Amino acid sequence: MKTAGSISTLHMILLIMTFIGLKNHVTIIPAILEAVGRDGWASVILGAIVSFIWLFLVVFVHNKSKQEHIRDWLKRKIGKVGSQIVIYIFSFYLIALAAFTMRETILWINSTFLIRTPMLPLLIIYTILIVYLVASNIKTITIVNTFVLIGVLVLGFFVAFVNIQVKDYKLLKPFFEHGFEPIVYGMIYPASGFVELLLILFLQHKLKDRMRWYHFAIILFILMGLTLGPLIGAITEFGPIEAAKQRYPAYEEWGLATIGRFIEHVDFFSIYQWLTGAFIRIVVFLYVVADLLNISGDRKRISTIIIPPFLFVCLILTLVKDNFFLEVNKREFLKLTFFFFVAMSIFLAIVARFPGKSSKKSSHENDNKSGEIQSNQTKNP
């Protein structure tokens, strides 16, 4: 299925590495460390295994829908009213996800390198940049993402290799010191990022070719690696107890990075990693919303329909105390995201399993037409 402005499977993989990778690489690490401790790596692997089984629901819907726009496919399957309800519910949740990412990013900016800068100017400047990219097309977004992702990957490998000198892998032992119950409980946090792969279905009409099951498996494996890297790094560099106390262990790892005796304090590189990751993540969420509401490419309508509720949710979140927001974001919202995306995937799989309204209507019309033909033949032998 080739359309103007379509992207390849590789572009989709790179896009997912950025907008889901930020969450799995940064946001969920504190939750895993607090819930599981040194055995958090086992929760990530277990969550990936369970998510791999879940992925076949997504593959099933992807194959059944034949890369049709999910909005049109839902309309054909469950009718106009039903499809509108699903679209608006999903759109609102994506706006909430984007707002939570924005709030967390601004909170990190305020607590690290722009301590005295008010939140509102940062929010406005960032939103203006987001609107410009959301109002473009998916090809432009993937091109921007490819360029910024190169720098993110280079810096990620840089801090990983430089910090080998301070890592103590003995801190990963003893394995399963608290049994398997915390590991099973903690897998919901990495899985809350893995299940965002459902968004592929909402971008599938932009793909040149249909994705196969092994493409989904490759993406899941990459996301698992993006989660294990900073998690194991935090445990081996700070220890499980100290790492669990830190707000963002992935950022704190940059504070240890030194090259020789004279090159240190290179943690400013993390600013680029975080801001570009958050930028692409918010853009993708809002682009999907604009596409679902059939206003993609229209900057004026995007600015008047999508941005106001996005800013409204952001402003509400800025009024919430920092510690309370972090607790909600670290615990309840991650769990809610997991259950929401799993429920949505099950719903879409059920819809894909049964014939839609239009097919029933067309078959009924065909029966009527065949009946009329038979009656006419009887009257005119």
mmCIF file of C-alpha atoms in Angstrom:
data_model
loop_
_atom_site.group_PDB
_atom_site.id
_atom_site.type_symbol
_atom_site.label_atom_id
_atom_site.label_comp_id
_atom_site.label_asym_id
_atom_site.label_seq_id
_atom_site.Cartn_x
_atom_site.Cartn_y
_atom_site.Cartn_z
ATOM 1 C CA MET A 1 0.000 0.000 0.000
ATOM 2 C CA LYS A 2 1.885 3.072 -1.260
ATOM 3 C CA THR A 3 0.562 6.564 -0.759
ATOM 4 C CA ALA A 4 2.013 10.049 -0.946
ATOM 5 C CA GLY A 5 4.016 10.851 2.141
ATOM 6 C CA SER A 6 4.266 7.206 3.207
ATOM 7 C CA ILE A 7 7.166 5.848 5.260
ATOM 8 C CA SER A 8 9.033 2.570 5.380
ATOM 9 C CA THR A 9 9.067 -0.023 8.138
ATOM 10 C CA LEU A 10 12.576 1.107 9.089
ATOM 11 C CA HIS A 11 11.331 4.659 9.577
ATOM 12 C CA MET A 12 8.553 3.342 11.793
ATOM 13 C CA ILE A 13 11.064 1.413 13.905
ATOM 14 C CA LEU A 14 13.239 4.503 14.316
ATOM 15 C CA LEU A 15 10.211 6.601 15.238
ATOM 16 C CA ILE A 16 9.162 4.112 17.917
ATOM 17 C CA MET A 17 12.708 4.005 19.294
ATOM 18 C CA THR A 18 12.360 7.707 20.047
ATOM 19 C CA PHE A 19 8.794 8.243 21.247
ATOM 20 C CA ILE A 20 8.447 5.029 23.262
ATOM 21 C CA GLY A 21 12.162 4.809 23.991
ATOM 22 C CA LEU A 22 12.066 8.011 26.061
ATOM 23 C CA LYS A 23 9.484 6.470 28.371
ATOM 24 C CA ASN A 24 11.188 3.107 28.718
ATOM 25 C CA HIS A 25 14.672 4.596 28.917
ATOM 26 C CA VAL A 26 13.904 7.295 31.502
ATOM 27 C CA THR A 27 10.395 7.514 32.958
ATOM 28 C CA ILE A 28 9.735 3.965 34.112
ATOM 29 C CA ILE A 29 13.192 3.269 35.614
ATOM 30 C CA PRO A 30 12.402 4.826 39.052
ATOM 31 C CA ALA A 31 9.133 2.877 39.268
ATOM 32 C CA ILE A 32 10.871 -0.432 38.504
ATOM 33 C CA LEU A 33 13.671 0.215 41.000
ATOM 34 C CA GLU A 34 11.241 1.180 43.736
ATOM 35 C CA ALA A 35 8.943 -1.795 43.154
ATOM 36 C CA VAL A 36 11.471 -4.546 42.417
ATOM 37 C CA GLY A 37 14.942 -3.299 43.340
ATOM 38 C CA ARG A 38 17.986 -5.122 42.018
ATOM 39 C CA ASP A 39 15.803 -7.735 40.247
ATOM 40 C CA GLY A 40 14.172 -5.100 38.059
ATOM 41 C CA TRP A 41 15.944 -6.530 35.005
ATOM 42 C CA ALA A 42 13.903 -9.724 35.450
ATOM 43 C CA SER A 43 10.661 -7.691 35.429
ATOM 44 C CA VAL A 44 11.703 -6.106 32.137
ATOM 45 C CA ILE A 45 12.412 -9.481 30.515
ATOM 46 C CA LEU A 46 9.186 -10.988 31.873
ATOM 47 C CA GLY A 47 7.219 -7.941 30.713
ATOM 48 C CA ALA A 48 8.747 -8.304 27.234
ATOM 49 C CA ILE A 49 7.767 -11.999 27.087
ATOM 50 C CA VAL A 50 4.164 -11.250 28.077
ATOM 51 C CA SER A 51 4.065 -8.304 25.662
ATOM 52 C CA PHE A 52 5.332 -10.548 22.861
ATOM 53 C CA ILE A 53 2.271 -12.764 23.333
ATOM 54 C CA TRP A 54 0.057 -9.660 23.390
ATOM 55 C CA LEU A 55 1.676 -8.416 20.174
ATOM 56 C CA PHE A 56 -0.139 -11.083 18.170
ATOM 57 C CA LEU A 57 -3.387 -9.236 18.919
ATOM 58 C CA VAL A 58 -1.889 -6.158 17.277
ATOM 59 C CA VAL A 59 -0.612 -8.240 14.329
ATOM 60 C CA PHE A 60 -4.063 -9.799 13.977
ATOM 61 C CA VAL A 61 -5.776 -6.401 13.786
ATOM 62 C CA HIS A 62 -3.067 -5.090 11.460
ATOM 63 C CA ASN A 63 -3.644 -7.978 9.031
ATOM 64 C CA LYS A 64 -7.429 -7.880 9.251
ATOM 65 C CA SER A 65 -7.639 -4.143 8.676
ATOM 66 C CA LYS A 66 -5.341 -4.446 5.621
ATOM 67 C CA GLN A 67 -3.568 -1.182 6.432
ATOM 68 C CA GLU A 68 -6.783 0.777 6.075
ATOM 69 C CA HIS A 69 -6.997 4.005 8.057
ATOM 70 C CA ILE A 70 -8.171 2.922 11.499
ATOM 71 C CA ARG A 71 -10.799 5.696 11.493
ATOM 72 C CA ASP A 72 -12.377 4.471 8.260
ATOM 73 C CA TRP A 73 -12.006 0.846 9.279
ATOM 74 C CA LEU A 74 -13.824 1.417 12.588
ATOM 75 C CA LYS A 75 -16.549 3.383 10.817
ATOM 76 C CA ARG A 76 -17.091 0.508 8.417
ATOM 77 C CA LYS A 77 -17.041 -2.105 11.181
ATOM 78 C CA ILE A 78 -19.043 -0.515 14.031
ATOM 79 C CA GLY A 79 -20.772 2.422 12.408
ATOM 80 C CA LYS A 80 -20.265 6.174 12.530
ATOM 81 C CA VAL A 81 -21.447 6.731 16.124
ATOM 82 C CA GLY A 82 -19.463 3.837 17.582
ATOM 83 C CA SER A 83 -16.302 4.801 15.737
ATOM 84 C CA GLN A 84 -16.598 8.424 16.869
ATOM 85 C CA ILE A 85 -16.890 7.356 20.512
ATOM 86 C CA VAL A 86 -13.761 5.182 20.253
ATOM 87 C CA ILE A 87 -11.813 7.885 18.393
ATOM 88 C CA TYR A 88 -12.630 10.622 20.906
ATOM 89 C CA ILE A 89 -11.803 8.422 23.907
ATOM 90 C CA PHE A 90 -8.477 7.388 22.393
ATOM 91 C CA SER A 91 -7.682 10.952 21.292
ATOM 92 C CA PHE A 92 -8.313 12.338 24.759
ATOM 93 C CA TYR A 93 -6.026 9.737 26.318
ATOM 94 C CA LEU A 94 -3.257 10.540 23.840
ATOM 95 C CA ILE A 95 -3.598 14.226 24.706
ATOM 96 C CA ALA A 96 -3.279 13.274 28.385
ATOM 97 C CA LEU A 97 -0.157 11.214 27.623
ATOM 98 C CA ALA A 98 1.339 14.163 25.754
ATOM 99 C CA ALA A 99 0.486 16.536 28.625
ATOM 100 C CA PHE A 100 2.064 14.236 31.219
ATOM 101 C CA THR A 101 5.227 14.048 29.096
ATOM 102 C CA MET A 102 5.292 17.829 28.788
ATOM 103 C CA ARG A 103 4.796 18.350 32.531
ATOM 104 C CA GLU A 104 7.518 15.861 33.403
ATOM 105 C CA THR A 105 9.937 17.416 30.907
ATOM 106 C CA ILE A 106 9.381 20.946 32.219
ATOM 107 C CA LEU A 107 9.704 19.675 35.790
ATOM 108 C CA TRP A 108 13.060 18.115 34.919
ATOM 109 C CA ILE A 109 14.207 21.323 33.192
ATOM 110 C CA ASN A 110 13.267 23.386 36.266
ATOM 111 C CA SER A 111 15.021 21.040 38.664
ATOM 112 C CA THR A 112 18.289 20.711 36.711
ATOM 113 C CA PHE A 113 19.473 23.608 34.564
ATOM 114 C CA LEU A 114 16.732 26.317 34.463
ATOM 115 C CA ILE A 115 15.874 26.476 38.149
ATOM 116 C CA ARG A 116 14.627 30.097 38.198
ATOM 117 C CA THR A 117 12.788 30.025 34.868
ATOM 118 C CA PRO A 118 8.954 30.002 35.165
ATOM 119 C CA MET A 119 7.123 27.028 33.681
ATOM 120 C CA LEU A 120 4.691 29.019 31.525
ATOM 121 C CA PRO A 121 7.244 30.516 29.067
ATOM 122 C CA LEU A 122 8.845 27.093 28.632
ATOM 123 C CA LEU A 123 5.433 25.544 27.981
ATOM 124 C CA ILE A 124 4.498 28.177 25.376
ATOM 125 C CA ILE A 125 7.816 28.015 23.497
ATOM 126 C CA TYR A 126 7.799 24.226 23.416
ATOM 127 C CA THR A 127 4.148 24.137 22.272
ATOM 128 C CA ILE A 128 4.810 26.527 19.363
ATOM 129 C CA LEU A 129 7.570 24.236 18.085
ATOM 130 C CA ILE A 130 5.305 21.211 18.505
ATOM 131 C CA VAL A 131 2.456 22.810 16.522
ATOM 132 C CA TYR A 132 4.735 23.443 13.534
ATOM 133 C CA LEU A 133 5.831 19.813 13.339
ATOM 134 C CA VAL A 134 2.386 18.338 14.096
ATOM 135 C CA ALA A 135 0.937 20.404 11.237
ATOM 136 C CA SER A 136 3.411 18.839 8.796
ATOM 137 C CA ASN A 137 3.210 15.244 7.540
ATOM 138 C CA ILE A 138 4.484 11.925 8.813
ATOM 139 C CA LYS A 139 7.406 11.979 6.375
ATOM 140 C CA THR A 140 8.673 15.281 7.783
ATOM 141 C CA ILE A 141 8.323 13.955 11.324
ATOM 142 C CA THR A 142 10.316 10.817 10.495
ATOM 143 C CA ILE A 143 13.045 12.833 8.757
ATOM 144 C CA VAL A 144 13.408 15.110 11.801
ATOM 145 C CA ASN A 145 13.364 12.069 14.062
ATOM 146 C CA THR A 146 16.073 10.284 12.058
ATOM 147 C CA PHE A 147 18.440 13.241 12.358
ATOM 148 C CA VAL A 148 17.922 13.791 16.092
ATOM 149 C CA LEU A 149 17.963 10.062 16.869
ATOM 150 C CA ILE A 150 21.504 9.724 15.524
ATOM 151 C CA GLY A 151 22.743 12.113 18.204
ATOM 152 C CA VAL A 152 20.663 10.408 20.901
ATOM 153 C CA LEU A 153 22.118 6.986 20.045
ATOM 154 C CA VAL A 154 25.704 8.252 19.889
ATOM 155 C CA LEU A 155 25.378 9.937 23.285
ATOM 156 C CA GLY A 156 23.662 6.876 24.759
ATOM 157 C CA PHE A 157 26.496 4.547 23.753
ATOM 158 C CA PHE A 158 28.988 7.173 24.889
ATOM 159 C CA VAL A 159 27.719 7.336 28.478
ATOM 160 C CA ALA A 160 27.273 3.536 28.615
ATOM 161 C CA PHE A 161 30.888 2.809 27.628
ATOM 162 C CA VAL A 162 32.470 5.684 29.545
ATOM 163 C CA ASN A 163 30.781 4.562 32.778
ATOM 164 C CA ILE A 164 32.072 0.994 32.540
ATOM 165 C CA GLN A 165 34.927 2.141 34.790
ATOM 166 C CA VAL A 166 32.516 2.769 37.695
ATOM 167 C CA LYS A 167 30.174 -0.204 37.232
ATOM 168 C CA ASP A 168 30.157 -3.093 39.683
ATOM 169 C CA TYR A 169 28.106 -5.975 38.303
ATOM 170 C CA LYS A 170 28.321 -7.812 41.631
ATOM 171 C CA LEU A 171 25.569 -5.429 42.800
ATOM 172 C CA LEU A 172 23.114 -7.386 40.619
ATOM 173 C CA LYS A 173 23.452 -10.302 43.052
ATOM 174 C CA PRO A 174 21.831 -12.032 44.829
ATOM 175 C CA PHE A 175 19.304 -12.868 42.142
ATOM 176 C CA PHE A 176 15.619 -13.048 43.142
ATOM 177 C CA GLU A 177 16.408 -12.068 46.726
ATOM 178 C CA HIS A 178 12.736 -11.234 47.441
ATOM 179 C CA GLY A 179 11.212 -14.064 45.418
ATOM 180 C CA PHE A 180 9.194 -13.822 42.222
ATOM 181 C CA GLU A 181 6.185 -11.870 43.495
ATOM 182 C CA PRO A 182 7.821 -8.396 43.193
ATOM 183 C CA ILE A 183 9.144 -9.346 39.747
ATOM 184 C CA VAL A 184 5.678 -10.284 38.496
ATOM 185 C CA TYR A 185 4.175 -7.163 40.048
ATOM 186 C CA GLY A 186 6.886 -4.899 38.635
ATOM 187 C CA MET A 187 6.560 -6.113 35.040
ATOM 188 C CA ILE A 188 3.537 -3.837 34.576
ATOM 189 C CA TYR A 189 5.850 -0.796 34.448
ATOM 190 C CA PRO A 190 7.992 -1.787 31.443
ATOM 191 C CA ALA A 191 4.920 -3.346 29.845
ATOM 192 C CA SER A 192 3.131 0.018 30.047
ATOM 193 C CA GLY A 193 5.695 1.241 27.529
ATOM 194 C CA PHE A 194 5.678 -1.897 25.381
ATOM 195 C CA VAL A 195 1.899 -1.755 24.884
ATOM 196 C CA GLU A 196 2.204 1.678 23.271
ATOM 197 C CA LEU A 197 3.181 -0.311 20.181
ATOM 198 C CA LEU A 198 -0.575 -0.318 19.592
ATOM 199 C CA LEU A 199 -0.055 3.131 18.038
ATOM 200 C CA ILE A 200 1.365 1.380 14.980
ATOM 201 C CA LEU A 201 -2.233 0.540 14.063
ATOM 202 C CA PHE A 202 -3.080 4.237 14.064
ATOM 203 C CA LEU A 203 -0.180 4.971 11.701
ATOM 204 C CA GLN A 204 -0.423 1.849 9.535
ATOM 205 C CA HIS A 205 -2.051 3.672 6.598
ATOM 206 C CA LYS A 206 1.158 5.718 6.329
ATOM 207 C CA LEU A 207 3.309 2.619 5.800
ATOM 208 C CA LYS A 208 4.502 1.621 2.334
ATOM 209 C CA ASP A 209 4.276 -2.102 3.100
ATOM 210 C CA ARG A 210 2.470 -4.241 5.628
ATOM 211 C CA MET A 211 4.488 -5.033 8.737
ATOM 212 C CA ARG A 212 5.127 -8.681 9.595
ATOM 213 C CA TRP A 213 5.104 -10.238 13.032
ATOM 214 C CA TYR A 214 8.902 -10.299 13.183
ATOM 215 C CA HIS A 215 8.988 -6.513 12.650
ATOM 216 C CA PHE A 216 6.909 -6.129 15.803
ATOM 217 C CA ALA A 217 9.198 -8.600 17.595
ATOM 218 C CA ILE A 218 12.307 -6.645 16.544
ATOM 219 C CA ILE A 219 10.801 -3.406 17.862
ATOM 220 C CA LEU A 220 9.895 -5.070 21.158
ATOM 221 C CA PHE A 221 13.431 -6.457 21.492
ATOM 222 C CA ILE A 222 14.911 -2.986 20.890
ATOM 223 C CA LEU A 223 12.614 -1.447 23.511
ATOM 224 C CA MET A 224 13.587 -4.156 25.982
ATOM 225 C CA GLY A 225 17.241 -3.276 25.403
ATOM 226 C CA LEU A 226 16.522 0.433 25.823
ATOM 227 C CA THR A 227 14.949 -0.364 29.199
ATOM 228 C CA LEU A 228 17.594 -2.800 30.457
ATOM 229 C CA GLY A 229 20.512 -0.502 29.610
ATOM 230 C CA PRO A 230 19.883 2.396 32.033
ATOM 231 C CA LEU A 231 18.255 0.096 34.595
ATOM 232 C CA ILE A 232 21.264 -2.213 34.929
ATOM 233 C CA GLY A 233 23.528 0.825 34.659
ATOM 234 C CA ALA A 234 21.804 2.520 37.603
ATOM 235 C CA ILE A 235 22.034 -0.614 39.765
ATOM 236 C CA THR A 236 25.688 -1.307 38.971
ATOM 237 C CA GLU A 237 26.767 2.325 39.355
ATOM 238 C CA PHE A 238 24.772 3.446 42.411
ATOM 239 C CA GLY A 239 23.487 0.217 43.947
ATOM 240 C CA PRO A 240 19.786 -0.728 44.086
ATOM 241 C CA ILE A 241 19.010 1.245 47.265
ATOM 242 C CA GLU A 242 20.590 4.529 46.213
ATOM 243 C CA ALA A 243 19.289 4.229 42.640
ATOM 244 C CA ALA A 244 15.727 3.760 43.928
ATOM 245 C CA LYS A 245 15.992 7.056 45.858
ATOM 246 C CA GLN A 246 16.938 9.054 42.758
ATOM 247 C CA ARG A 247 14.291 10.879 40.754
ATOM 248 C CA TYR A 248 15.855 10.081 37.368
ATOM 249 C CA PRO A 249 18.704 7.541 37.593
ATOM 250 C CA ALA A 250 19.279 7.700 33.824
ATOM 251 C CA TYR A 251 20.158 11.392 34.183
ATOM 252 C CA GLU A 252 22.297 10.848 37.295
ATOM 253 C CA GLU A 253 24.434 8.377 35.340
ATOM 254 C CA TRP A 254 25.668 11.309 33.249
ATOM 255 C CA GLY A 255 27.085 12.890 36.409
ATOM 256 C CA LEU A 256 29.576 10.013 36.701
ATOM 257 C CA ALA A 257 30.806 10.237 33.117
ATOM 258 C CA THR A 258 34.437 11.383 32.889
ATOM 259 C CA ILE A 259 37.197 10.978 30.305
ATOM 260 C CA GLY A 260 40.580 10.891 31.943
ATOM 261 C CA ARG A 261 41.406 13.469 34.611
ATOM 262 C CA PHE A 262 40.392 16.668 32.876
ATOM 263 C CA ILE A 263 37.139 15.990 30.961
ATOM 264 C CA GLU A 264 34.096 15.814 33.218
ATOM 265 C CA HIS A 265 30.729 17.506 33.818
ATOM 266 C CA VAL A 266 29.421 16.300 30.448
ATOM 267 C CA ASP A 267 25.885 15.857 31.790
ATOM 268 C CA PHE A 268 24.717 18.768 29.604
ATOM 269 C CA PHE A 269 24.568 16.233 26.743
ATOM 270 C CA SER A 270 21.559 14.665 28.489
ATOM 271 C CA ILE A 271 19.618 17.891 27.830
ATOM 272 C CA TYR A 272 19.707 17.126 24.108
ATOM 273 C CA GLN A 273 18.652 13.515 24.669
ATOM 274 C CA TRP A 274 15.689 14.358 26.881
ATOM 275 C CA LEU A 275 14.370 17.386 24.966
ATOM 276 C CA THR A 276 14.494 15.717 21.558
ATOM 277 C CA GLY A 277 12.898 12.530 22.908
ATOM 278 C CA ALA A 278 10.093 14.438 24.603
ATOM 279 C CA PHE A 279 9.613 16.621 21.517
ATOM 280 C CA ILE A 280 9.142 13.667 19.153
ATOM 281 C CA ARG A 281 6.971 11.798 21.680
ATOM 282 C CA ILE A 282 4.541 14.689 22.104
ATOM 283 C CA VAL A 283 4.502 15.391 18.362
ATOM 284 C CA VAL A 284 3.630 11.778 17.502
ATOM 285 C CA PHE A 285 0.788 11.671 20.036
ATOM 286 C CA LEU A 286 -0.736 14.924 18.810
ATOM 287 C CA TYR A 287 -0.196 14.000 15.158
ATOM 288 C CA VAL A 288 -2.149 10.766 15.673
ATOM 289 C CA VAL A 289 -4.934 12.779 17.315
ATOM 290 C CA ALA A 290 -5.003 15.234 14.395
ATOM 291 C CA ASP A 291 -5.062 12.344 11.937
ATOM 292 C CA LEU A 292 -7.907 10.615 13.778
ATOM 293 C CA LEU A 293 -9.919 13.845 13.788
ATOM 294 C CA ASN A 294 -9.145 14.339 10.078
ATOM 295 C CA ILE A 295 -7.420 17.698 10.570
ATOM 296 C CA SER A 296 -3.805 16.686 9.916
ATOM 297 C CA GLY A 297 -1.888 19.278 7.903
ATOM 298 C CA ASP A 298 -4.265 22.084 8.891
ATOM 299 C CA ARG A 299 -2.259 24.250 11.293
ATOM 300 C CA LYS A 300 -5.184 26.559 12.068
ATOM 301 C CA ARG A 301 -7.572 23.745 13.025
ATOM 302 C CA ILE A 302 -4.854 21.942 14.972
ATOM 303 C CA SER A 303 -4.181 25.145 16.922
ATOM 304 C CA THR A 304 -7.863 25.636 17.708
ATOM 305 C CA ILE A 305 -9.026 22.040 18.278
ATOM 306 C CA ILE A 306 -6.095 20.056 19.703
ATOM 307 C CA ILE A 307 -3.759 22.569 21.326
ATOM 308 C CA PRO A 308 -6.317 24.202 23.723
ATOM 309 C CA PRO A 309 -7.207 20.923 25.524
ATOM 310 C CA PHE A 310 -3.527 19.945 25.512
ATOM 311 C CA LEU A 311 -2.514 23.246 27.133
ATOM 312 C CA PHE A 312 -5.464 23.034 29.536
ATOM 313 C CA VAL A 313 -4.356 19.617 30.823
ATOM 314 C CA CYS A 314 -0.741 20.856 31.000
ATOM 315 C CA LEU A 315 -1.752 23.900 33.043
ATOM 316 C CA ILE A 316 -3.787 21.743 35.428
ATOM 317 C CA LEU A 317 -0.777 19.463 35.910
ATOM 318 C CA THR A 318 1.500 22.438 36.592
ATOM 319 C CA LEU A 319 -0.766 23.404 39.527
ATOM 320 C CA VAL A 320 -0.205 19.976 41.076
ATOM 321 C CA LYS A 321 2.653 19.775 43.565
ATOM 322 C CA ASP A 322 5.803 18.252 42.132
ATOM 323 C CA ASN A 323 6.060 15.334 44.555
ATOM 324 C CA PHE A 324 2.402 14.406 44.113
ATOM 325 C CA PHE A 325 2.688 14.579 40.325
ATOM 326 C CA LEU A 326 5.779 12.372 40.355
ATOM 327 C CA GLU A 327 4.043 9.761 42.506
ATOM 328 C CA VAL A 328 0.940 9.727 40.302
ATOM 329 C CA ASN A 329 3.012 9.629 37.126
ATOM 330 C CA LYS A 330 5.325 6.935 38.478
ATOM 331 C CA ARG A 331 2.624 4.624 39.766
ATOM 332 C CA GLU A 332 -1.031 5.127 38.860
ATOM 333 C CA PHE A 333 -0.640 6.650 35.396
ATOM 334 C CA LEU A 334 1.776 3.945 34.227
ATOM 335 C CA LYS A 335 -0.649 1.253 35.372
ATOM 336 C CA LEU A 336 -3.602 3.071 33.806
ATOM 337 C CA THR A 337 -1.733 3.329 30.503
ATOM 338 C CA PHE A 338 -1.032 -0.398 30.526
ATOM 339 C CA PHE A 339 -4.660 -1.367 31.147
ATOM 340 C CA PHE A 340 -6.012 1.243 28.727
ATOM 341 C CA PHE A 341 -3.877 0.089 25.791
ATOM 342 C CA VAL A 342 -4.477 -3.597 26.534
ATOM 343 C CA ALA A 343 -8.246 -2.977 26.727
ATOM 344 C CA MET A 344 -8.145 -1.018 23.464
ATOM 345 C CA SER A 345 -6.201 -3.793 21.722
ATOM 346 C CA ILE A 346 -8.689 -6.429 22.910
ATOM 347 C CA PHE A 347 -11.569 -4.263 21.696
ATOM 348 C CA LEU A 348 -9.975 -3.806 18.268
ATOM 349 C CA ALA A 349 -9.294 -7.551 18.028
ATOM 350 C CA ILE A 350 -12.965 -8.295 18.791
ATOM 351 C CA VAL A 351 -14.042 -5.764 16.168
ATOM 352 C CA ALA A 352 -11.682 -7.360 13.644
ATOM 353 C CA ARG A 353 -13.017 -10.824 14.442
ATOM 354 C CA PHE A 354 -16.617 -10.112 13.477
ATOM 355 C CA PRO A 355 -18.096 -8.728 10.237
ATOM 356 C CA GLY A 356 -18.916 -5.050 10.220
ATOM 357 C CA LYS A 357 -22.161 -3.208 9.687
ATOM 358 C CA SER A 358 -21.366 -2.306 6.111
ATOM 359 C CA SER A 359 -20.700 -5.919 5.129
ATOM 360 C CA LYS A 360 -23.989 -7.028 6.669
ATOM 361 C CA LYS A 361 -25.790 -4.192 4.913
ATOM 362 C CA SER A 362 -24.211 -5.006 1.550
ATOM 363 C CA SER A 363 -25.031 -8.714 1.895
ATOM 364 C CA HIS A 364 -28.639 -7.808 2.768
ATOM 365 C CA GLU A 365 -28.839 -5.538 -0.279
ATOM 366 C CA ASN A 366 -27.415 -8.309 -2.463
ATOM 367 C CA ASP A 367 -30.066 -10.725 -1.166
ATOM 368 C CA ASN A 368 -32.801 -8.202 -1.973
ATOM 369 C CA LYS A 369 -31.407 -7.637 -5.453
ATOM 370 C CA SER A 370 -31.199 -11.359 -6.145
ATOM 371 C CA GLY A 371 -34.782 -11.767 -4.897
ATOM 372 C CA GLU A 372 -35.975 -9.003 -7.201
ATOM 373 C CA ILE A 373 -34.227 -10.597 -10.168
ATOM 374 C CA GLN A 374 -35.821 -13.966 -9.417
ATOM 375 C CA SER A 375 -39.295 -12.423 -9.131
ATOM 376 C CA ASN A 376 -38.837 -10.564 -12.416
ATOM 377 C CA GLN A 377 -37.779 -13.803 -14.124
ATOM 378 C CA THR A 378 -40.898 -15.519 -12.767
ATOM 379 C CA LYS A 379 -43.161 -12.750 -14.088
ATOM 380 C CA ASN A 380 -41.428 -12.679 -17.475
ATOM 381 C CA PRO A 381 -40.688 -16.283 -18.440
#
